[in-house]
Short mmCIF file of C-alpha atoms in Angstrom, two decimals:
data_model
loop_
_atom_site.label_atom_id
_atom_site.label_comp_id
_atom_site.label_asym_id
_atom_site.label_seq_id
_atom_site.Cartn_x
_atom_site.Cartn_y
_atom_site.Cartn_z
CA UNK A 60 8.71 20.42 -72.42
CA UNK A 61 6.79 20.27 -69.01
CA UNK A 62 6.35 23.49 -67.19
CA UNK A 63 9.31 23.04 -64.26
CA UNK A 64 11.62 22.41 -67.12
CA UNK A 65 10.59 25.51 -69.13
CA UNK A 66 11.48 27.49 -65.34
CA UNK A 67 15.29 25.59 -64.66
CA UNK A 68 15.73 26.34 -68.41
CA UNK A 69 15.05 30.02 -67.74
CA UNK A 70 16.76 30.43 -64.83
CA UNK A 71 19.80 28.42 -66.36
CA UNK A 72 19.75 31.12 -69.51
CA UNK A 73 19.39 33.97 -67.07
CA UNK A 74 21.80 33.05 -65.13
CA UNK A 75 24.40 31.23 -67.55
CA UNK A 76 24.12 34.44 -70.43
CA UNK A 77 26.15 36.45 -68.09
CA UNK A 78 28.13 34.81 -65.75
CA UNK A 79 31.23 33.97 -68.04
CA UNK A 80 30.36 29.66 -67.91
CA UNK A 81 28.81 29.81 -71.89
CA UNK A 82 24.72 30.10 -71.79
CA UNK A 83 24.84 27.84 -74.93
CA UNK A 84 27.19 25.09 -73.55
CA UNK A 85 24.49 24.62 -70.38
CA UNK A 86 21.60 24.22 -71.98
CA UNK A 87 22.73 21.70 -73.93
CA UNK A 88 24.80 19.59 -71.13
CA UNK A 89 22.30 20.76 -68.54
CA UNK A 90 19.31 18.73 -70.17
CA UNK A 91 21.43 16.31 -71.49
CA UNK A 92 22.72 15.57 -67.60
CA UNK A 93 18.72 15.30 -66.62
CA UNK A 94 17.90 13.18 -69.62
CA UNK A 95 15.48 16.01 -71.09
CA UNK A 96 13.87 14.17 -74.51
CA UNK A 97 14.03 18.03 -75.95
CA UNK A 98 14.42 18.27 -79.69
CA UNK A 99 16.31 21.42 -80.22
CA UNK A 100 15.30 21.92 -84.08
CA UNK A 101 11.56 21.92 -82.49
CA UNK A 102 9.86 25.10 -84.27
CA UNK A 103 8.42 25.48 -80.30
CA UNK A 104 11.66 25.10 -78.42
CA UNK A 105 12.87 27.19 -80.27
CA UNK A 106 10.65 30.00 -80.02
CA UNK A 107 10.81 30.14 -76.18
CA UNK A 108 14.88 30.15 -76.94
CA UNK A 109 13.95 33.44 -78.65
CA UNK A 110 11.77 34.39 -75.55
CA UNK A 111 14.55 33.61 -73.03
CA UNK A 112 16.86 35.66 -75.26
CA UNK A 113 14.46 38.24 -75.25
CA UNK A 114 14.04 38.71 -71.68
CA UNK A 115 18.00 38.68 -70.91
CA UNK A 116 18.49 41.54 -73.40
CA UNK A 117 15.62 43.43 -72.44
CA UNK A 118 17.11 42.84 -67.95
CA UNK A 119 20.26 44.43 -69.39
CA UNK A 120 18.78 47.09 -71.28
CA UNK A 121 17.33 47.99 -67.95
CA UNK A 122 20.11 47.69 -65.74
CA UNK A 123 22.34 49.79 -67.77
CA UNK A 124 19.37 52.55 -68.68
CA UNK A 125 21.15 55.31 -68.12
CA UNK A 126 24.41 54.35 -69.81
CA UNK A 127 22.39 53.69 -72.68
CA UNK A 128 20.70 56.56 -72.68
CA UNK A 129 23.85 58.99 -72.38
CA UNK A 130 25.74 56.60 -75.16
CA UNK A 131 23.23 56.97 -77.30
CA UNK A 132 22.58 60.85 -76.98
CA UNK A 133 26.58 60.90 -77.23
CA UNK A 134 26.02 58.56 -80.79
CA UNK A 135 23.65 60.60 -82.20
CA UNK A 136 25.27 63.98 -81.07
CA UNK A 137 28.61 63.10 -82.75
CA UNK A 138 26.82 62.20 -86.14
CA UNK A 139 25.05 65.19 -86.41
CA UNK A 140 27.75 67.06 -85.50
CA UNK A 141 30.48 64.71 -88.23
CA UNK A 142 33.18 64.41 -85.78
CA UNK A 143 33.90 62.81 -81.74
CA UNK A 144 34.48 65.55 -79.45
CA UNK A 145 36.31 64.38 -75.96
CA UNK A 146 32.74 62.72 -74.17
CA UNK A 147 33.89 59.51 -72.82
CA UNK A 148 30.21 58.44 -73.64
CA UNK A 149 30.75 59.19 -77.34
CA UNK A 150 34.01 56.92 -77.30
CA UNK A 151 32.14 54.38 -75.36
CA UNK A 152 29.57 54.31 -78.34
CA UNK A 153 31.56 54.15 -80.96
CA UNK A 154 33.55 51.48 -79.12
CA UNK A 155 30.19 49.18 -79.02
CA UNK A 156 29.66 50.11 -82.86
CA UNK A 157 33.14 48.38 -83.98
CA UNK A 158 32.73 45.97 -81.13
CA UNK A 159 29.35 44.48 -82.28
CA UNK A 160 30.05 44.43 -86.02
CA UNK A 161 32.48 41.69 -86.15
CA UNK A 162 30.34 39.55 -83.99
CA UNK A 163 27.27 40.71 -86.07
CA UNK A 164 28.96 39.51 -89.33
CA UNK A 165 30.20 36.05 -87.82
CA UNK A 166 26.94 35.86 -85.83
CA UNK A 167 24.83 36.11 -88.69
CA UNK A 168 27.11 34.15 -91.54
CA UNK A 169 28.52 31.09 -89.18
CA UNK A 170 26.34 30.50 -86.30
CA UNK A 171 23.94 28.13 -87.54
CA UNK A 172 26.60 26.10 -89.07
CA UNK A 173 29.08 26.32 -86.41
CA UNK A 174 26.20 25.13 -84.07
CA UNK A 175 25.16 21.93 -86.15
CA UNK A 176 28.67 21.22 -86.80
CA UNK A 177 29.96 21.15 -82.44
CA UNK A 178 26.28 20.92 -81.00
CA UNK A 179 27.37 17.63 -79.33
CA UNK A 180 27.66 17.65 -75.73
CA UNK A 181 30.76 15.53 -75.95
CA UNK A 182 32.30 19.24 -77.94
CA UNK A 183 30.47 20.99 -75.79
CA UNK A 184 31.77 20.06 -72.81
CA UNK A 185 35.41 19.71 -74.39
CA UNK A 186 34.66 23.74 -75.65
CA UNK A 187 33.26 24.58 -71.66
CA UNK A 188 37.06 22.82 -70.33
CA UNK A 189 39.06 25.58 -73.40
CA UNK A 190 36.92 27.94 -71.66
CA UNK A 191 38.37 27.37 -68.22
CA UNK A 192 41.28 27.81 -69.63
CA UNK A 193 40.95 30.78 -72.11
CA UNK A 194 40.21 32.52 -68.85
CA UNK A 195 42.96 31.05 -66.93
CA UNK A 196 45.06 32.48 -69.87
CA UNK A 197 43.73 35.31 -69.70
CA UNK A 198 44.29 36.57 -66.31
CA UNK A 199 47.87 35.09 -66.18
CA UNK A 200 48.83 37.03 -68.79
CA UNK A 201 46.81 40.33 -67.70
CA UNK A 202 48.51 40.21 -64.01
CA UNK A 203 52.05 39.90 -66.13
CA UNK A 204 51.22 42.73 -67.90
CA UNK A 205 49.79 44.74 -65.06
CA UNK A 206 53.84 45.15 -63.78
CA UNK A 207 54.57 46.56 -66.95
CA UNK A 208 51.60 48.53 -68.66
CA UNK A 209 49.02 50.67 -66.28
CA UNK A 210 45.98 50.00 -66.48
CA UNK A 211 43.52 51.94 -69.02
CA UNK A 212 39.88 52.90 -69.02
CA UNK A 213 37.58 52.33 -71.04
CA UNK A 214 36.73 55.59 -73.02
CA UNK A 215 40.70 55.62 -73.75
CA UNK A 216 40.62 52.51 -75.52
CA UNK A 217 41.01 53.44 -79.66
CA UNK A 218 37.74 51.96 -81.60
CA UNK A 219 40.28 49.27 -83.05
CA UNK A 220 40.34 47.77 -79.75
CA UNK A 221 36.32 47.75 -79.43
CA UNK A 222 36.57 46.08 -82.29
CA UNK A 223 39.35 43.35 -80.93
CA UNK A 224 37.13 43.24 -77.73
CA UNK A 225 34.83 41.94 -80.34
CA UNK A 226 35.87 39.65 -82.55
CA UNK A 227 36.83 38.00 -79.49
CA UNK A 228 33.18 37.84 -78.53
CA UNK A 229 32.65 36.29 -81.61
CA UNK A 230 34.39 32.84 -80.09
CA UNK A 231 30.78 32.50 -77.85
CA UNK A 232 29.65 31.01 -81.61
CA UNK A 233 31.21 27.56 -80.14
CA UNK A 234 28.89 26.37 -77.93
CA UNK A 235 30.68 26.12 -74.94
CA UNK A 236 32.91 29.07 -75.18
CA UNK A 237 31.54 31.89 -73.00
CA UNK A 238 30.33 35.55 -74.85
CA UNK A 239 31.05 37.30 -71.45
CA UNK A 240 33.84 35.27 -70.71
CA UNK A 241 35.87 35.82 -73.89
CA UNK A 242 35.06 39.50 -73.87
CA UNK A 243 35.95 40.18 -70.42
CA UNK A 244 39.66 38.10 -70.96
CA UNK A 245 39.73 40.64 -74.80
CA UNK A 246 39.42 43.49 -72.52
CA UNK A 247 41.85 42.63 -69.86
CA UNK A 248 44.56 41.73 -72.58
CA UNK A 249 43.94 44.85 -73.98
CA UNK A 250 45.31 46.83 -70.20
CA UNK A 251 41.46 47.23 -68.49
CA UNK A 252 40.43 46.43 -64.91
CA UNK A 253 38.14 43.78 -64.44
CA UNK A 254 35.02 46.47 -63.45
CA UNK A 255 35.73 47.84 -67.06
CA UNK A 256 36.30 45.06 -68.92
CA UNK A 257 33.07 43.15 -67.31
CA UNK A 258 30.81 46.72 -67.96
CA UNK A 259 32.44 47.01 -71.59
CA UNK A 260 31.42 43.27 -71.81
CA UNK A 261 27.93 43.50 -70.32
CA UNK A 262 26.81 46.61 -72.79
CA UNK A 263 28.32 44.99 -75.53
CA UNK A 264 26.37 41.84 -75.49
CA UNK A 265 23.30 43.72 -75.47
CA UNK A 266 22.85 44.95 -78.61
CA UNK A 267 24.35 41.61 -80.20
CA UNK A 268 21.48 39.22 -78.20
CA UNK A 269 18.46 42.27 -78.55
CA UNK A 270 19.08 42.43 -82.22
CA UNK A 271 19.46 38.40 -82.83
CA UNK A 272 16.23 37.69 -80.70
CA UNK A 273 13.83 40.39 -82.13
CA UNK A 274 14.83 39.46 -85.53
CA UNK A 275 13.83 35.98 -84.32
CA UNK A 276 10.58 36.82 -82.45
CA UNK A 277 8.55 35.89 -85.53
CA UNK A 278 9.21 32.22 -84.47
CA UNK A 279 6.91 32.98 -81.36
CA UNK A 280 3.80 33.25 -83.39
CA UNK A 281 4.84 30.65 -86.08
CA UNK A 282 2.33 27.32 -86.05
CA UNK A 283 4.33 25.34 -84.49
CA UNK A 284 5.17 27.54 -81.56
CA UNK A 285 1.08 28.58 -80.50
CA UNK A 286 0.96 26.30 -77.58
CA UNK A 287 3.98 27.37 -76.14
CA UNK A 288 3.49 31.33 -75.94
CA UNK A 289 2.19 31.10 -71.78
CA UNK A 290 5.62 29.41 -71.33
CA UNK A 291 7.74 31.31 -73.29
CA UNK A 292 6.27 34.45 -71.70
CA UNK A 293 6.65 32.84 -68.30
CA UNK A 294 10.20 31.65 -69.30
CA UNK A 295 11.39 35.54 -70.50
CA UNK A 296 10.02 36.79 -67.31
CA UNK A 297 12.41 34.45 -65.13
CA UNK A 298 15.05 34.73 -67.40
CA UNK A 299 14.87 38.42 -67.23
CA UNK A 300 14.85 38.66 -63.56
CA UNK A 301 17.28 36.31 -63.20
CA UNK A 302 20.00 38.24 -65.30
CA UNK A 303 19.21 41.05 -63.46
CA UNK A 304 20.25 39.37 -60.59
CA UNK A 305 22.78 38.28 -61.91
CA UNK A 306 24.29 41.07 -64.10
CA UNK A 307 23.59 43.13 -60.26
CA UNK A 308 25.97 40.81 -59.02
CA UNK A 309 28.87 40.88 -61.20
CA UNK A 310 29.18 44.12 -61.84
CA UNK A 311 29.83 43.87 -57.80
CA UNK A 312 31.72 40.76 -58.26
CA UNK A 313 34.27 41.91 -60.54
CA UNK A 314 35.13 45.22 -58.64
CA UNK A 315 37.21 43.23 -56.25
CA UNK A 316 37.54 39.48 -58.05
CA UNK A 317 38.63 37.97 -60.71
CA UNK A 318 37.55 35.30 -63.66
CA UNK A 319 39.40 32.49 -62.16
CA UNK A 320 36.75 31.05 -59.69
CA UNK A 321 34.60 30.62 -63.23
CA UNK A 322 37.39 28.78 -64.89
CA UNK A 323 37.11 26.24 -62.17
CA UNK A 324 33.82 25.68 -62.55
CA UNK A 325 33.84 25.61 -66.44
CA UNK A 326 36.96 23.30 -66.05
CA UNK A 327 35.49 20.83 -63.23
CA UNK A 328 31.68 20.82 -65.05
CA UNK A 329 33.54 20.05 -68.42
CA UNK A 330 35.60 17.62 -67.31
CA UNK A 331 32.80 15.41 -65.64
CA UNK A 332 30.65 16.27 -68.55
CA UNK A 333 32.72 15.59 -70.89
CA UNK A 334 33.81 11.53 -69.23
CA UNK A 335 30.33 10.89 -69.00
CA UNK A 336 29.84 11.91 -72.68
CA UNK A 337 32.68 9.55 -73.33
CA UNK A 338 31.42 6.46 -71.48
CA UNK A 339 27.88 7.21 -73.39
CA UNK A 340 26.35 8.14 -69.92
CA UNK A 341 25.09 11.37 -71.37
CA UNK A 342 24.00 11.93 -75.59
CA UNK B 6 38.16 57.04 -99.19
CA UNK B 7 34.62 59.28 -99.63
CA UNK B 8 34.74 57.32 -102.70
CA UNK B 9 34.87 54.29 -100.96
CA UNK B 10 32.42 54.69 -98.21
CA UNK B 11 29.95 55.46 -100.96
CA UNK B 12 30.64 52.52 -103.06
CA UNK B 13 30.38 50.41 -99.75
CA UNK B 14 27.21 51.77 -98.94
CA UNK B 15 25.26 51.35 -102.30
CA UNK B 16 27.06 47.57 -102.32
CA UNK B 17 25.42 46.88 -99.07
CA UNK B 18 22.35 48.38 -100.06
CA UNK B 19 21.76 46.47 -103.33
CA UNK B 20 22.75 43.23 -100.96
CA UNK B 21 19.89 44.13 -98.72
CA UNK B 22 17.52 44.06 -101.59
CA UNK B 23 18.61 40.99 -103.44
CA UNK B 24 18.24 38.50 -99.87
CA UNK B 25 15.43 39.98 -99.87
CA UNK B 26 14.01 38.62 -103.14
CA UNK B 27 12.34 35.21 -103.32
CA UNK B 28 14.42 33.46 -105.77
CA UNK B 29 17.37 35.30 -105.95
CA UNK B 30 20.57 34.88 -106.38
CA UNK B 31 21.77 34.98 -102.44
CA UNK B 32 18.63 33.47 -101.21
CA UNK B 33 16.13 34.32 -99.03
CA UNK B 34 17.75 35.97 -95.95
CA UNK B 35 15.89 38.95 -93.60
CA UNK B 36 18.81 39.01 -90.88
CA UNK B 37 21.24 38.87 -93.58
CA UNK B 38 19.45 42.01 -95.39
CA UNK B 39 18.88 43.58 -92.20
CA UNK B 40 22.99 43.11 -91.31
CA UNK B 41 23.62 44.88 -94.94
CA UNK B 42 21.38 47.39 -94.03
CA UNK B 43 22.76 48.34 -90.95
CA UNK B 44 26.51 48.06 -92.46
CA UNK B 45 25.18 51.02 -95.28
CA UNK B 46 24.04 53.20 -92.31
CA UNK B 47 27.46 52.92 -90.81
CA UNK B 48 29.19 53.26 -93.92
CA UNK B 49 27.24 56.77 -94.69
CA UNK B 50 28.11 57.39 -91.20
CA UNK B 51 31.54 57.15 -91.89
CA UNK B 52 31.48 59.19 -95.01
CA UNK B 53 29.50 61.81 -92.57
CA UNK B 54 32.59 61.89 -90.67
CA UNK B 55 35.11 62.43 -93.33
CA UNK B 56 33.40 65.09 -95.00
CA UNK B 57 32.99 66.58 -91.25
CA UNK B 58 35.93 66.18 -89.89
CA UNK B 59 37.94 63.35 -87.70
CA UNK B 60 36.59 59.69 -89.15
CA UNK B 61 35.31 57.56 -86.05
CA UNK B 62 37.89 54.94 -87.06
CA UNK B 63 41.17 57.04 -87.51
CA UNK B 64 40.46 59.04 -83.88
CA UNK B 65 42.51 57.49 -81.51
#
């Protein structure tokens, strides 16, 4: 991997991780598209994967500091104390713990197989058009609703929604299926705005991709990886910044928009992805 | 359901140790082991709760 592709491929994680078009799904179409010779099971490649991991969860760790810091001082306080008092911040915590353990569980027993099995970017792009059209779904059925059910906040939510939130997270394991996307359409089915469904969706994925990339950082001093730790570091800086950037900008985004804009572009990429996959254009 | 939390707990913990053996029965596996582990915590947690008071899970 040259040094300019190591950068697009950061920028393209940074970017993609958030932004509800499937991280996973782009860097496999987007290198196919170029005609990148990049072997994916490469003990290198896939140490500055773990990097660019790395450096996303650590932008939204950042961006959401203080959240974190009052969810987790809510956590704590309601252990010690053996029982949730009214904090919205204790709610919200508990809401992330049975929100990240189905997606832990599936993570952690099905990814690697699920990814071998629909790693082709023929699936992938066929996964990327489903997840135009999840989100289509989605808000179709959450502006129906909104006439009959008002809207709820977050820290209202019982934990057994956290935990449908998800499980619905869990469908990112398809490469082409978007994390943030499938979140944000769990928590507008289940009666939240888009700000809260995006923010519920944003602090969920962090502990999901900060766990599964520091129990992967080993990879970045295995002995296949040693010549690629200046690009890796390089690569979690830019991906960093750019999911800053870009978690800045949907948290904006979503106040006054909705997920539909994405489900074009998920729907228009797939589709030409996914003919020129077909006439063996792309492999 | 005390009883149960328990049980899950030392299941989960015992699960941690065997991925973690070379050889054994499940295999080699840190993130699984590390998953169990994490699942124990939570399931003392929630036997924290019910000897406490309101059970994360049942408050609504």
């Amino acid at each position: 991997m040259t040094f300019a592709q190591a950068l697009l491929l950061a920028v393209l994680q940074g970017a993609s991780e958030l932004f509800p078009i499937s991280s996973l799904g782009h860097t496999v179409l987007v290198p196919a598209l170029l005609h990148w010779r990049i072997d994916r099971s490469d003990p290198a490649f896939l140490a500055f994967v773990v990097a660019l991991h790395f450096g996303t969860a650590l932008a939204l760790i950042v961006f959401y500091r203080s959240d974190w810091v009052r969810i987790v001082r809510a956590g704590v306080a309601s252990i010690v104390r053996g029982r949730l008092s009214d904090d919205p911040s204790e709610r919200i915590a508990w809401l992330l713990v049975a929100g990240t353990i189905p997606v832990a569980i599936l993570g952690v027993l099905l990814e690697k197989p699920v990814r071998q099995l629909f790693g082709s970017p023929a699936l992938v792009a066929g996964f990327l058009i489903l997840n135009a059209f999840i989100m289509f779904a989605g808000e179709r059925l959450r502006r129906g609703a909104r006439d009959n059910v008002a809207t709820r906040a977050l820290a209202t939510l019982p934990l057994s929604d956290g935990a449908k939130v998800g499980a619905s997270q869990a469908l990112a394991l398809f490469p082409g299926i978007s994390r943030s996307g499938s979140s944000i359409v769990g928590g507008l089915l289940l009666g939240l705005s888009h700000d809260d469904a995006a923010r519920f969706s944003f602090l969920l994925a962090t502990p999901a991709i900060f766990a599964a990339s520091v129990l992967e950082l080993p990879r970045l001093f295995s002995a296949g990886a040693q010549g690629m730790l200046g690009e890796a570091a390089l690569g979690a800086l830019v991906a960093g910044l750019t999911a800053y950037a870009s978690v800045a900008f949907l948290t904006r985004y979503f106040h006054t928009n909705d997920l539909r804009p994405f489900g074009w572009y998920c729907l228009i990429f797939g589709a030409v992805c996914l003919t020129l996959a077909l006439a063996k254009v792309i492999t | 359901m005390k009883i149960l939390a328990i049980v899950l707990a030392a299941a989960l913990f015992v699960a941690a140790v065997v991925y973690l053996l070379p050889g054994g029965p499940l295999g080699f596996h840190v993130k699984h082991a590390v998953l169990c582990v994490v699942l124990g915590l939570l399931a003392l947690v929630w036997l924290r709760f019910q000897t406490k008071g309101a059970t994360p899970t049942s408050v609504r």
